[in-house]
Short mmCIF file of C-alpha atoms and ligand atoms in Angstrom, two decimals:
data_model
loop_
_atom_site.label_atom_id
_atom_site.label_comp_id
_atom_site.label_asym_id
_atom_site.label_seq_id
_atom_site.Cartn_x
_atom_site.Cartn_y
_atom_site.Cartn_z
CA MET F 406 -0.51 -12.75 31.69
CA SER F 407 -3.11 -10.54 30.00
CA GLN F 408 -3.60 -11.10 26.73
CA PRO F 409 -1.82 -8.91 24.19
CA THR F 410 -2.61 -7.43 21.12
CA LEU F 411 -0.12 -8.73 18.26
CA THR F 412 1.16 -6.75 15.13
CA THR F 413 1.79 -8.11 12.02
CA SER F 414 3.01 -6.47 8.60
CA ARG F 415 -1.09 -5.74 7.90
CA LEU F 416 -2.67 -6.74 10.53
CA ILE F 417 -3.69 -5.96 14.52
CA VAL F 418 -4.35 -8.72 16.12
CA ARG F 419 -6.19 -7.96 19.39
CA PRO F 420 -8.53 -9.09 21.89
CA TYR F 421 -12.45 -8.76 21.77
CA GLN F 422 -14.05 -5.61 22.58
CA MET F 423 -17.56 -4.87 22.95
CA GLU F 424 -17.38 -2.47 20.34
CA ASP F 425 -16.60 -5.02 17.79
CA LYS F 426 -20.18 -6.75 18.11
CA PRO F 427 -21.70 -4.96 14.87
CA GLU F 428 -19.35 -6.16 12.72
CA LEU F 429 -18.77 -9.35 14.09
CA ILE F 430 -22.60 -9.99 13.68
CA ASP F 431 -22.37 -8.60 10.31
CA LEU F 432 -19.22 -10.55 9.37
CA ILE F 433 -19.74 -13.85 11.16
CA GLY F 434 -23.40 -13.63 10.05
CA ASP F 435 -22.85 -14.82 7.02
CA PRO F 436 -23.30 -18.59 6.58
CA LEU F 437 -20.90 -18.98 4.03
CA VAL F 438 -18.46 -17.79 7.43
CA SER F 439 -20.07 -19.51 10.18
CA LYS F 440 -21.18 -22.90 8.73
CA PRO F 441 -17.68 -24.17 9.01
CA LEU F 442 -17.09 -22.87 12.01
CA LEU F 443 -18.25 -26.15 14.99
CA ILE F 444 -18.52 -23.65 17.47
CA VAL F 445 -20.65 -20.77 15.97
CA PRO F 446 -24.58 -20.55 16.03
CA TYR F 447 -26.51 -19.86 12.73
CA PRO F 448 -28.44 -17.49 12.78
CA TYR F 449 -25.75 -15.95 14.32
CA THR F 450 -27.96 -13.21 16.97
CA GLU F 451 -26.79 -10.60 19.01
CA LYS F 452 -26.92 -12.35 21.98
CA ASP F 453 -24.41 -14.39 20.54
CA ALA F 454 -21.98 -12.00 20.11
CA ASP F 455 -22.95 -10.44 24.33
CA GLU F 456 -22.27 -13.78 24.90
CA TRP F 457 -19.17 -14.56 23.03
CA ILE F 458 -17.46 -11.21 23.55
CA ASN F 459 -18.33 -11.24 27.25
CA SER F 460 -16.73 -14.56 27.98
CA ARG F 461 -13.55 -14.33 25.95
CA GLN F 462 -11.48 -12.54 29.16
CA VAL F 463 -12.72 -15.05 31.53
CA ALA F 464 -11.59 -17.80 29.07
CA PHE F 465 -8.21 -16.18 28.90
CA GLU F 466 -7.64 -16.23 32.57
CA ALA F 467 -8.78 -19.60 33.06
CA GLY F 468 -6.40 -20.53 30.53
CA GLU F 469 -9.30 -22.36 28.42
CA SER F 470 -8.57 -20.30 25.02
CA ALA F 471 -7.21 -17.08 23.79
CA GLN F 472 -9.35 -15.39 20.78
CA PHE F 473 -8.28 -12.41 18.70
CA VAL F 474 -10.34 -10.16 16.18
CA VAL F 475 -8.27 -9.22 13.15
CA THR F 476 -8.22 -5.84 12.56
CA SER F 477 -6.70 -3.97 9.60
CA LYS F 478 -3.82 -1.71 10.53
CA VAL F 479 -4.33 1.11 8.17
CA SER F 480 -7.96 0.77 8.62
CA GLY F 481 -8.77 -0.74 11.82
CA VAL F 482 -11.84 -2.53 10.16
CA LEU F 483 -12.28 -5.46 11.43
CA LEU F 484 -11.61 -8.75 8.64
CA GLY F 485 -12.16 -11.96 11.25
CA GLY F 486 -11.22 -14.04 14.21
CA CYS F 487 -8.27 -16.18 15.17
CA GLY F 488 -7.81 -18.25 18.92
CA VAL F 489 -6.23 -21.30 20.14
CA ILE F 490 -8.33 -23.51 22.31
CA MET F 491 -5.63 -24.66 25.06
CA ILE F 492 -5.33 -28.75 26.12
CA PRO F 493 -3.10 -28.32 28.69
CA LYS F 494 -2.96 -31.83 29.90
CA PHE F 495 -1.82 -33.10 26.78
CA ASN F 496 0.72 -29.81 26.77
CA MET F 497 -1.75 -28.48 23.57
CA ALA F 498 -3.66 -26.58 21.89
CA GLU F 499 -5.92 -26.36 18.88
CA ILE F 500 -5.97 -23.14 16.67
CA GLY F 501 -9.35 -22.17 14.75
CA TYR F 502 -9.72 -18.82 12.26
CA TRP F 503 -12.41 -17.20 10.22
CA VAL F 504 -12.63 -13.89 7.84
CA GLY F 505 -15.36 -11.95 6.33
CA ARG F 506 -16.35 -13.02 2.88
CA LYS F 507 -15.59 -9.73 0.77
CA PHE F 508 -11.64 -10.64 2.97
CA TRP F 509 -11.07 -13.94 1.00
CA GLY F 510 -7.94 -14.60 -0.76
CA GLN F 511 -5.74 -11.85 0.49
CA GLY F 512 -3.50 -13.83 2.91
CA TYR F 513 -4.99 -12.66 6.05
CA THR F 514 -6.01 -15.74 7.53
CA THR F 515 -2.73 -17.33 7.46
CA GLU F 516 -0.67 -13.46 8.54
CA ALA F 517 -3.51 -13.62 11.59
CA ALA F 518 -2.68 -17.15 12.12
CA ARG F 519 1.13 -16.99 11.82
CA ALA F 520 1.13 -14.65 14.34
CA VAL F 521 -1.42 -16.47 16.77
CA VAL F 522 0.95 -19.85 16.65
CA ASP F 523 3.85 -17.59 17.25
CA TRP F 524 2.68 -16.70 20.30
CA ALA F 525 0.87 -19.31 21.73
CA PHE F 526 4.45 -21.52 20.98
CA ASP F 527 6.65 -18.62 22.42
CA ASN F 528 4.50 -17.82 25.83
CA PHE F 529 3.07 -21.62 27.27
CA GLY F 530 5.55 -23.97 26.22
CA LEU F 531 3.26 -26.16 24.49
CA ASN F 532 4.39 -29.22 22.64
CA ARG F 533 1.74 -29.19 20.08
CA ILE F 534 -0.61 -26.74 17.71
CA TYR F 535 -2.77 -28.64 15.75
CA ALA F 536 -6.11 -27.84 13.32
CA ARG F 537 -8.95 -29.65 11.70
CA TYR F 538 -11.28 -28.93 8.93
CA ASP F 539 -14.18 -30.88 6.78
CA VAL F 540 -12.43 -31.85 3.65
CA ASN F 541 -15.39 -29.98 2.03
CA ASN F 542 -13.49 -26.87 3.05
CA PRO F 543 -10.01 -26.83 1.01
CA ALA F 544 -9.46 -23.31 1.99
CA SER F 545 -8.66 -23.68 5.54
CA GLY F 546 -6.27 -27.12 4.54
CA ARG F 547 -4.64 -24.70 2.52
CA VAL F 548 -3.95 -22.20 5.11
CA MET F 549 -2.88 -25.14 7.56
CA GLN F 550 0.25 -26.00 4.88
CA LYS F 551 1.02 -22.47 4.66
CA LEU F 552 1.59 -22.57 8.21
CA GLY F 553 4.05 -25.53 7.89
CA MET F 554 1.64 -28.07 9.60
CA GLN F 555 1.62 -31.08 8.58
CA SER F 556 -1.11 -33.01 7.48
CA GLU F 557 -1.97 -35.65 9.72
CA GLY F 558 -4.46 -37.79 8.63
CA ILE F 559 -8.55 -37.88 7.78
CA LEU F 560 -11.34 -38.61 10.81
CA ARG F 561 -13.92 -40.20 8.35
CA GLN F 562 -17.71 -38.77 10.00
CA HIS F 563 -15.73 -37.45 12.94
CA VAL F 564 -18.13 -34.36 13.83
CA LEU F 565 -21.53 -34.25 12.90
CA LYS F 566 -22.66 -30.52 11.56
CA ASP F 567 -26.15 -29.25 10.60
CA GLY F 568 -27.41 -33.08 10.32
CA VAL F 569 -24.42 -33.88 8.45
CA TYR F 570 -21.54 -36.41 9.29
CA CYS F 571 -18.27 -34.40 8.20
CA ASP F 572 -15.34 -36.00 7.34
CA MET F 573 -12.43 -34.14 9.51
CA ALA F 574 -8.57 -33.50 8.03
CA TYR F 575 -6.37 -32.93 10.93
CA TYR F 576 -2.77 -31.16 10.27
CA GLY F 577 -0.59 -30.04 13.38
CA LEU F 578 2.82 -28.52 14.25
CA LEU F 579 5.00 -30.00 16.92
CA ARG F 580 7.12 -27.40 18.61
CA SER F 581 10.51 -29.25 17.84
CA GLU F 582 9.28 -28.35 13.83
CA TRP F 583 8.43 -24.80 14.92
CA LEU F 584 11.67 -24.40 16.51
CA LYS F 585 13.21 -24.94 13.79
CA LYS F 586 11.26 -22.82 11.36
CA VAL F 587 12.04 -19.82 14.14
CA VAL F 588 15.49 -20.52 13.35
CA ASN F 589 15.72 -21.01 9.73
CA THR F 590 13.77 -17.44 9.47
CA THR F 591 15.90 -15.48 11.48
CA LEU F 592 19.56 -16.82 10.44
C1 LIG L 844 -10.96 -20.70 5.31
C2 LIG L 844 -10.65 -19.18 5.61
C3 LIG L 844 -10.31 -19.07 7.15
C4 LIG L 844 -9.45 -18.54 4.41
O1 LIG L 844 -9.26 -17.53 4.97
P1 LIG L 844 -8.12 -16.61 4.03
O2 LIG L 844 -7.88 -15.31 4.62
O3 LIG L 844 -9.23 -16.41 2.29
O4 LIG L 844 -7.34 -16.92 3.69
P2 LIG L 844 -5.73 -16.95 3.04
O5 LIG L 844 -6.19 -15.90 2.09
O6 LIG L 844 -4.78 -17.04 3.94
O7 LIG L 844 -5.36 -18.18 1.89
C5 LIG L 844 -6.36 -19.06 1.76
C6 LIG L 844 -5.66 -20.02 0.71
O8 LIG L 844 -6.55 -20.92 0.32
C7 LIG L 844 -6.15 -20.90 -0.99
N1 LIG L 844 -8.00 -21.09 -1.28
C8 LIG L 844 -8.94 -20.69 -1.73
N2 LIG L 844 -9.84 -21.65 -1.82
C9 LIG L 844 -9.60 -23.10 -2.40
C10 LIG L 844 -9.94 -23.76 -2.49
N3 LIG L 844 -11.34 -24.06 -3.02
N4 LIG L 844 -9.61 -25.48 -3.26
C11 LIG L 844 -8.13 -25.11 -2.35
N5 LIG L 844 -7.77 -23.58 -1.89
C12 LIG L 844 -8.24 -22.62 -2.23
C13 LIG L 844 -6.07 -19.73 -1.62
O9 LIG L 844 -5.87 -19.96 -3.30
C14 LIG L 844 -4.97 -19.69 -0.96
O10 LIG L 844 -3.71 -20.48 -0.54
P3 LIG L 844 -2.27 -19.72 -1.66
O11 LIG L 844 -1.79 -18.20 -0.64
O12 LIG L 844 -1.71 -20.17 -1.55
O13 LIG L 844 -3.12 -19.12 -3.20
C15 LIG L 844 -12.44 -18.27 5.06
O14 LIG L 844 -12.16 -19.03 3.59
C16 LIG L 844 -13.29 -18.78 6.18
O15 LIG L 844 -13.55 -17.91 6.59
N6 LIG L 844 -14.20 -19.62 5.53
C17 LIG L 844 -15.15 -19.72 6.59
C18 LIG L 844 -14.76 -20.06 7.95
C19 LIG L 844 -14.03 -21.28 8.07
O16 LIG L 844 -13.89 -22.29 7.06
N7 LIG L 844 -12.87 -21.55 9.24
C20 LIG L 844 -12.29 -22.05 8.88
C21 LIG L 844 -12.43 -23.47 9.76
S1 LIG L 844 -11.54 -25.05 9.71
#
């Protein structure tokens, strides 16, 4: 299977292309965007962007992850990114997301993440998708709630980021819960 393009009412959620590099560096180079992201370096360099974009297809084909850029359907502008990291051994995936600061608060992340969750459950037979956020980043937790995820607890000082131990809140959505939601929205 090749990585698809997902369409929502306002968004095109598609695989990365090298042409995305300038907008990617501009948006994710903002420390308010990159600092909460556990796998994104700061400062974010052109080399970081090259490595990230160049490795997406291989990671997808290896079944490791599916990362998408989130763009505006109307303007084509790059708004952010969203993707899943696969954990095949446990038949589950972790979802992550970000949006450029000037686009915050417009529901873009929730809209894109919903499409990625639906696609991932639909295509990989996953039993569970989970997400986690630093408790000091409540907007991210709110997105998880809007995705219908359940709170699963807080792991104290669970990650070390920039020299600080962070308490991480975990949220999860089970396949059975997702199926109920899909049935309800199509009735
Ligand atoms: C977290 C992030 C992805 C949210 O993106 P977004 O496009 O603004 O998200 P949405 O608009 O879909 O939803 C945000 C929700 O959080 C709420 N919110 C915003 N700031 C908040 C705060 N300080 N406390 C609680 N809720 C907050 C919004 O009101 C909205 O909820 P609502 O629709 O019920 O009003 C964005 O802020 C971001 O990219 N941050 C940096 C990267 C990051 O943190 N990624 C997640 C790592 S776990």
